[in-house]
CSV table of C-alpha atoms in Angstrom, one decimal:
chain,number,residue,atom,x,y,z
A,20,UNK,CA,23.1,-60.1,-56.6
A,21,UNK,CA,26.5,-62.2,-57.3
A,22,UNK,CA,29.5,-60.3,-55.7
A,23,UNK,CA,32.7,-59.6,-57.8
A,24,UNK,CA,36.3,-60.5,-57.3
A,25,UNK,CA,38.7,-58.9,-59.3
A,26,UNK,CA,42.3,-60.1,-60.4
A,27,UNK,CA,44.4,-59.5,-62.9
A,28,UNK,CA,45.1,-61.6,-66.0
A,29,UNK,CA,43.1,-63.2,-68.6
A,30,UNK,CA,40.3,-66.2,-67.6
A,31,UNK,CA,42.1,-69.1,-66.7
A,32,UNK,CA,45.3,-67.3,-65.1
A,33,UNK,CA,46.4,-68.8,-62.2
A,34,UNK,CA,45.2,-65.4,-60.5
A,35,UNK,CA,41.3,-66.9,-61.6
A,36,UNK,CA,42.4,-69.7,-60.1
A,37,UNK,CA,43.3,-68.5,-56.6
A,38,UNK,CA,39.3,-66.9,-56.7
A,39,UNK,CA,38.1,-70.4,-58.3
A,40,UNK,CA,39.5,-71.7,-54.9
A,41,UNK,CA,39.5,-68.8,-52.6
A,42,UNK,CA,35.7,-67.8,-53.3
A,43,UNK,CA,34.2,-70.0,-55.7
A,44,UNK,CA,30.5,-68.2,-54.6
A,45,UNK,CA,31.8,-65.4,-56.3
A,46,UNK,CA,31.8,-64.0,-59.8
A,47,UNK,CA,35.3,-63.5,-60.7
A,48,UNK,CA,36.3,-60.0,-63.1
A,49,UNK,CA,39.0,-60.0,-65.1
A,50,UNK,CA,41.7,-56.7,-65.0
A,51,UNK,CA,44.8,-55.9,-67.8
A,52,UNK,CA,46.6,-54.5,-64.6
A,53,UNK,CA,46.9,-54.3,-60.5
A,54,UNK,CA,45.8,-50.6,-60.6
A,55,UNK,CA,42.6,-51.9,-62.7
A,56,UNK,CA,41.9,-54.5,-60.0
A,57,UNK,CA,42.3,-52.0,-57.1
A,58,UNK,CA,40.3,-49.5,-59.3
A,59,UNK,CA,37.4,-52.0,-59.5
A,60,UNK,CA,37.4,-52.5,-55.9
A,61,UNK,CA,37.6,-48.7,-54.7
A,62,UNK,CA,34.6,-47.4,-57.6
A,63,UNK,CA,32.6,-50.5,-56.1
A,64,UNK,CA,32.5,-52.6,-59.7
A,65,UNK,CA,33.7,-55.6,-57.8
A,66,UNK,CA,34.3,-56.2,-54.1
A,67,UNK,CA,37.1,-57.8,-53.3
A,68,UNK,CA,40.5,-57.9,-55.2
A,69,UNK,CA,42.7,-61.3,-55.7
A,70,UNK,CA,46.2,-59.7,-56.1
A,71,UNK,CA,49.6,-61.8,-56.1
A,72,UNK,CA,52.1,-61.0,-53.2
A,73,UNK,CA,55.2,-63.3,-53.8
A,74,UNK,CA,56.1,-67.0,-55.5
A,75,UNK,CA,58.1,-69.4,-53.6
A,76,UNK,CA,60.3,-69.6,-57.2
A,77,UNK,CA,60.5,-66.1,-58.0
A,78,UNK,CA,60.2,-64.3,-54.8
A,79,UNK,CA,58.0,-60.7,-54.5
A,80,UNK,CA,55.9,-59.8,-57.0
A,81,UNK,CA,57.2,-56.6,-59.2
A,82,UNK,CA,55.7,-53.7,-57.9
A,83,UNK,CA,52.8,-54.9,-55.6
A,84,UNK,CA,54.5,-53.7,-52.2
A,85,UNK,CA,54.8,-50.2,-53.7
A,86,UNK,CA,50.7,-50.6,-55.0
A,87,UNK,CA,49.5,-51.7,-51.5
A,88,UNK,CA,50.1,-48.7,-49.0
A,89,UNK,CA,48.4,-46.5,-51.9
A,90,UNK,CA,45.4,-48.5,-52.7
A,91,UNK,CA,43.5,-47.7,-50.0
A,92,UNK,CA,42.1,-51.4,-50.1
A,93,UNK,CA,42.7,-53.7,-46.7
A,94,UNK,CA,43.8,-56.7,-46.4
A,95,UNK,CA,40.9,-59.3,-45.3
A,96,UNK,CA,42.5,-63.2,-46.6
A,97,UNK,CA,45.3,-64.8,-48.0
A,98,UNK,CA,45.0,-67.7,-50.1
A,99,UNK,CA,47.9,-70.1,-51.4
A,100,UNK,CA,47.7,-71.7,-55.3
A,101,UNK,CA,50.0,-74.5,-56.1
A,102,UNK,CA,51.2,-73.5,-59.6
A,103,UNK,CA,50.4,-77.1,-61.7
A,104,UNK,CA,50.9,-76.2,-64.9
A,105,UNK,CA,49.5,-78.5,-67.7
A,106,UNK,CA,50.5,-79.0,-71.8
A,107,UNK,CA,47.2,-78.2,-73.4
A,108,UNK,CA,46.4,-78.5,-76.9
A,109,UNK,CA,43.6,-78.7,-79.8
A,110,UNK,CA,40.7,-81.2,-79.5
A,111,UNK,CA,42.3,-84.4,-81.1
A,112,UNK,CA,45.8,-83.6,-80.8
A,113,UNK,CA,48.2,-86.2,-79.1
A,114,UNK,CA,51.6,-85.2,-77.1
A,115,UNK,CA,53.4,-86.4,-79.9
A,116,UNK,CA,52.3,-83.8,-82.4
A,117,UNK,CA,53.5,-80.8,-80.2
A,118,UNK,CA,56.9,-79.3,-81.4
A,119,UNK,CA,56.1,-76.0,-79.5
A,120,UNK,CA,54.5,-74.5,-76.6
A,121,UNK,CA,54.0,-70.7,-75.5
A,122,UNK,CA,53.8,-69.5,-71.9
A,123,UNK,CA,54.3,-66.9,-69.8
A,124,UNK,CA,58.1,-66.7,-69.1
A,125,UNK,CA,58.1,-67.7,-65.7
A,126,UNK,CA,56.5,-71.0,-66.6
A,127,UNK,CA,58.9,-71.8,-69.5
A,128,UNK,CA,62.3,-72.1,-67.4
A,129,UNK,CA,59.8,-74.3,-64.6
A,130,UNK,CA,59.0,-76.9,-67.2
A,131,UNK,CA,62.3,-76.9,-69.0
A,132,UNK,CA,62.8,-80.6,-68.0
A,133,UNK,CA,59.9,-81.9,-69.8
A,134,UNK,CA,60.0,-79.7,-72.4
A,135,UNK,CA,63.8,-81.2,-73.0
A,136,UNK,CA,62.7,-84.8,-72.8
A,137,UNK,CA,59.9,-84.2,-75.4
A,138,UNK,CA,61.9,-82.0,-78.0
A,139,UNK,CA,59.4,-79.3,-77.6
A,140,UNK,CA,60.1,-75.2,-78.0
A,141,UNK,CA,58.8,-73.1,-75.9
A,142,UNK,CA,58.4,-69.4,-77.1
A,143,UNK,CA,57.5,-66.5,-74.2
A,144,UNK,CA,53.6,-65.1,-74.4
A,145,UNK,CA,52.9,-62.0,-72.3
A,146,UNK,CA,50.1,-64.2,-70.5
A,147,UNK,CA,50.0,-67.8,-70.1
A,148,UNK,CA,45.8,-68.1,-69.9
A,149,UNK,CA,46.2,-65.3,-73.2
A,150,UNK,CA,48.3,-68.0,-74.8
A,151,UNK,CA,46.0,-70.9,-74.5
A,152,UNK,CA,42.6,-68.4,-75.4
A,153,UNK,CA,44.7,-67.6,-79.1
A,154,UNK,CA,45.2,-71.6,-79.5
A,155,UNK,CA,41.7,-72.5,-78.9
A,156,UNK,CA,40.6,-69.7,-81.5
A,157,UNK,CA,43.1,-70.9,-83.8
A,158,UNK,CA,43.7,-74.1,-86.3
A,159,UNK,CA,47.4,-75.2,-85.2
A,160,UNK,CA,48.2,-79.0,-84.2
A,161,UNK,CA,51.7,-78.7,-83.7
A,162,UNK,CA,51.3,-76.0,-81.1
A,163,UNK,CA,50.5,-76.0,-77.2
A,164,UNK,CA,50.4,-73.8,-74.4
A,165,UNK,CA,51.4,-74.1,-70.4
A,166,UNK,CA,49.0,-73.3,-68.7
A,167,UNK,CA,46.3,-74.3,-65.9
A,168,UNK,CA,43.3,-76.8,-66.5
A,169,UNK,CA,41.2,-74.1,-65.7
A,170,UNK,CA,42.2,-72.6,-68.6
A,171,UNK,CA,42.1,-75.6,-70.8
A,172,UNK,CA,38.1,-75.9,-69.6
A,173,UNK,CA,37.6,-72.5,-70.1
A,174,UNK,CA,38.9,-72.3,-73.7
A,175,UNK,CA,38.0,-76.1,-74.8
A,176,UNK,CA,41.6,-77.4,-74.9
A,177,UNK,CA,42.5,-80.7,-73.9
A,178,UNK,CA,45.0,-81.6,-71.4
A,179,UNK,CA,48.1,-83.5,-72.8
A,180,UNK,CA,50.4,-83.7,-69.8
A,181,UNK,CA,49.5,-82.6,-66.3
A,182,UNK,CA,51.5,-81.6,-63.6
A,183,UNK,CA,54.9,-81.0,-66.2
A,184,UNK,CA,57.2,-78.7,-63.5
A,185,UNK,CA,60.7,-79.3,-62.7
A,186,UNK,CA,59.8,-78.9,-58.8
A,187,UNK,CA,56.9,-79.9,-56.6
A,188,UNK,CA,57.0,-76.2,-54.4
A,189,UNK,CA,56.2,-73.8,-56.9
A,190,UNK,CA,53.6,-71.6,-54.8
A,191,UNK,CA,52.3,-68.3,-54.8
A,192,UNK,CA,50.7,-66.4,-51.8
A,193,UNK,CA,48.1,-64.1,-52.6
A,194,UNK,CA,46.1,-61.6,-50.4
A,195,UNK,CA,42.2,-61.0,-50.5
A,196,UNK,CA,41.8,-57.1,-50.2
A,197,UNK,CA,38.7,-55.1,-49.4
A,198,UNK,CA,37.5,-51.2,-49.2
A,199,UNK,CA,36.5,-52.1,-45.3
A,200,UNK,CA,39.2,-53.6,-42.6
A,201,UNK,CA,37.8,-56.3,-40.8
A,202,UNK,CA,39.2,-56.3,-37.4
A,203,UNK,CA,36.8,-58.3,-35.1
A,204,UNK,CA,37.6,-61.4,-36.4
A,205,UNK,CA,39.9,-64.6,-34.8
A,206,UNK,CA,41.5,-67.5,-37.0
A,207,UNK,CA,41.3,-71.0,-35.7
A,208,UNK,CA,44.7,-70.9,-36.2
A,209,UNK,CA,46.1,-67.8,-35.7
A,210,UNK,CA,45.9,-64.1,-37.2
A,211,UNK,CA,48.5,-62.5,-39.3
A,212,UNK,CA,49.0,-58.8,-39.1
A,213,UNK,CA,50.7,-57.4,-42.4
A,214,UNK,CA,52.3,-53.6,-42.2
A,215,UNK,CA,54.5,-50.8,-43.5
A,216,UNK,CA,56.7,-48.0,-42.1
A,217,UNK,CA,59.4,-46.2,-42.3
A,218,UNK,CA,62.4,-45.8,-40.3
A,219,UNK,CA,63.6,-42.5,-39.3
A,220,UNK,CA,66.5,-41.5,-40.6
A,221,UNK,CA,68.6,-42.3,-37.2
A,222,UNK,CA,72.2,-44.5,-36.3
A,223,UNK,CA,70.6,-48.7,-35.7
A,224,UNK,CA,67.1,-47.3,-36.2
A,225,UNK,CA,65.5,-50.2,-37.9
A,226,UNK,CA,67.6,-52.7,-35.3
A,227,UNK,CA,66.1,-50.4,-32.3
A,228,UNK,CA,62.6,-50.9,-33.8
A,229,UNK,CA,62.9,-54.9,-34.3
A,230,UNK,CA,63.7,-54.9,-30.9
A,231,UNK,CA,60.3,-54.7,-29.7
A,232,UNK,CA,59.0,-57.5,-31.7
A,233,UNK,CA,62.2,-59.7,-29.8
A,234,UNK,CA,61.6,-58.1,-26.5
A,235,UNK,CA,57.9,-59.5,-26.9
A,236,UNK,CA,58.1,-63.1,-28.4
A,237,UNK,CA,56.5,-61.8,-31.6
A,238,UNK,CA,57.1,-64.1,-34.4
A,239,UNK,CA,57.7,-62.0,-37.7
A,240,UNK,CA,57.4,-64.1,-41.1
A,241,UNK,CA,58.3,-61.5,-43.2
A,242,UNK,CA,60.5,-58.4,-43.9
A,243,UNK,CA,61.0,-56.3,-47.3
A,244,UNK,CA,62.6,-53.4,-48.2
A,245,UNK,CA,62.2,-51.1,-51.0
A,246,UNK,CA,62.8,-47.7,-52.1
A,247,UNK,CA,60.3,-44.7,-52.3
A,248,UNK,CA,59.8,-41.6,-54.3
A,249,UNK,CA,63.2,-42.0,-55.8
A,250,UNK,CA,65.2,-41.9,-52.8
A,251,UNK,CA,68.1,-43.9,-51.8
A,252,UNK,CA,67.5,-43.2,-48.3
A,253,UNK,CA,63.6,-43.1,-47.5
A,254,UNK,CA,63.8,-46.6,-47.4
A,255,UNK,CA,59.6,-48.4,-46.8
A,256,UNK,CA,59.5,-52.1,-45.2
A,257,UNK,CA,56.6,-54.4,-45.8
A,258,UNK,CA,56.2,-56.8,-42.6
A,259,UNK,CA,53.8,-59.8,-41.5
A,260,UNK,CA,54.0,-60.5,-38.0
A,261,UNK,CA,51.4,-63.5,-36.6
A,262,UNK,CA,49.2,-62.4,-33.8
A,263,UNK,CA,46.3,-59.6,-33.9
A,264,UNK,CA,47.1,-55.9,-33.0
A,265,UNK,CA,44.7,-56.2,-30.1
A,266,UNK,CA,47.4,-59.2,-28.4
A,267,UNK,CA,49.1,-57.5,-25.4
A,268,UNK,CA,52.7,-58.6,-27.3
A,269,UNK,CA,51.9,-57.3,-30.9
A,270,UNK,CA,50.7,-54.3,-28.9
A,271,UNK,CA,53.5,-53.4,-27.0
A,272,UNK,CA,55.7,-54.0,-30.1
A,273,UNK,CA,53.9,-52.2,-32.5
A,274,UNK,CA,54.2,-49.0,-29.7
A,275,UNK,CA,58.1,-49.4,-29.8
A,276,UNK,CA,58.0,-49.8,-33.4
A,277,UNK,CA,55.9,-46.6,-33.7
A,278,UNK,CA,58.6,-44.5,-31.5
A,279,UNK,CA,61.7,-45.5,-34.2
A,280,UNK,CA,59.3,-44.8,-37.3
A,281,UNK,CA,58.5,-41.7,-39.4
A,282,UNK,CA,55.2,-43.4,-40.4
A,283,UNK,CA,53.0,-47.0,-39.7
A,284,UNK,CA,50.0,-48.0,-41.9
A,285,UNK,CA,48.1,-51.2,-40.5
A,286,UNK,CA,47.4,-53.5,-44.4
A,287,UNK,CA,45.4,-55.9,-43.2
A,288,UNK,CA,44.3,-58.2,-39.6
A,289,UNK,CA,43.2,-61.5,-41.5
A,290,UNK,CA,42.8,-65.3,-40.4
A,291,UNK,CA,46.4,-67.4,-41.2
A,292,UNK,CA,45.7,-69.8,-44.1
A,293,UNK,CA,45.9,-73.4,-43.3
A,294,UNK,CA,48.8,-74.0,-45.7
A,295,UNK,CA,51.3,-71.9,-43.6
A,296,UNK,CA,50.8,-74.6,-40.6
A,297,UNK,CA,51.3,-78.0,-42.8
């Protein structure tokens, strides 16, 4: 039987993409929201979940840090997706005969160079891949959407101009989560260990509890705050530190971490993706 990954987004969002890539053995299951795509893993409809962590543009992703710790779900992968976004249009259509293009409205501001040069509008669609399914089931010739190829060979749309953003970076991290940790295994490059907690409420605390991950040549990649439960001073961090918890350093940090912290919940022990070492 086929597995399942779920993600959120229409077919041909740039979260399809990321399983296209990530797990292209798998059947991938579209969700309207995160909590559907958690859902589908947790009642067993699909088995792993593609969800969006942070773009190198636009920084975290609304909401995901405070969907994580809840879910349930670990952490297992991490996958990378270069964001290329294309001009697609109806079968027939040149570049010439666009006068406007709807997108998503992170992609519209990314592509506002070409957009410039070509006098072409662009008007904000709640989903980018939703955007380019309406074209292809309507008759316009003067319209486009931005969008991934993906999504023009999904829907039948041809590709007018590839590879239209402003900057050559735009990249967004995802993680690969599943109802099972998977804790045995070791990266060929390294292992990333992804975690939350939260302080307690004590003079330097979260400087007392970095101090372990110093103290012990830890390197940590990443460190978030956010609020929680509507309180100004429970204050939740989201950390990646590389290494594995079984490491003698990530063990003896994660000990002195544990001594400054009101609580500590493990996301994920996952293989580092080769596009964090080029």
């Amino acid at each position: 039987m086929t597995k399942r990954i779920a993600f959120q987004g229409e077919p041909g969002a740039y979260s399809h993409q990321a399983c296209h890539e990530a797990r292209p053995d798998m059947e991938a299951l579209p969700c309207n929201t995160f909590e559907e795509v958690i859902a589908a893993v947790r009642t067993g409809e699909a088995d792993l979940a593609m969800l969006p962590i942070e773009n190198t543009t636009y920084g975290r992703v609304a909401d995901i840090h405070r969907l994580l710790p809840e879910s349930g779900l670990h952490i297992v992968d991490e996958a990378f997706v270069r964001v290329r976004i294309s001009l697609l249009g109806q079968p027939g259509v040149t570049l010439e005969d666009i006068d406007m293009v709807r997108a998503h409205l992170v992609l519209l501001p990314q592509s506002a160079n070409f957009l410039k040069l070509h006098g072409i509008k662009g008007v904000a669609a709640a989903d980018s891949a939703g955007a380019a399914r309406v074209l292809a089931e309507s008759d316009a010739t003067t319209e486009g959407v931005l969008a991934s190829e993906l999504a023009a060979e999904i829907y039948g749309l041809n590709v007018l101009a590839s590879d239209i953003e402003d900057h050559g970076h735009n990249t967004t991290r995802f993680v690969i989560m599943s109802r099972e940790p998977d804790m045995s295994r070791r990266g060929e490059l390294e292992m990333m260990t992804t975690f939350v907690f939260e302080v307690r409420n004590i003079p330097a605390a979260l400087y007392k509890a970095m101090g372990g991950f110093a103290t012990n040549g830890v390197n940590m990649t990443k460190l978030e705050s956010y609020m929680v439960d509507g309180s100004f001073t429970a204050t939740r961090f989201y950390a990646d530190i590389e290494g594995h918890p079984d490491d003698p350093p990530v063990r003896r940090a994660l000990e002195e971490l544990d001594y400054f912290t009101n609580s500590l919940s493990i996301l994920g022990v996952y293989p580092s993706a080769e596009p964090r070492h080029l």
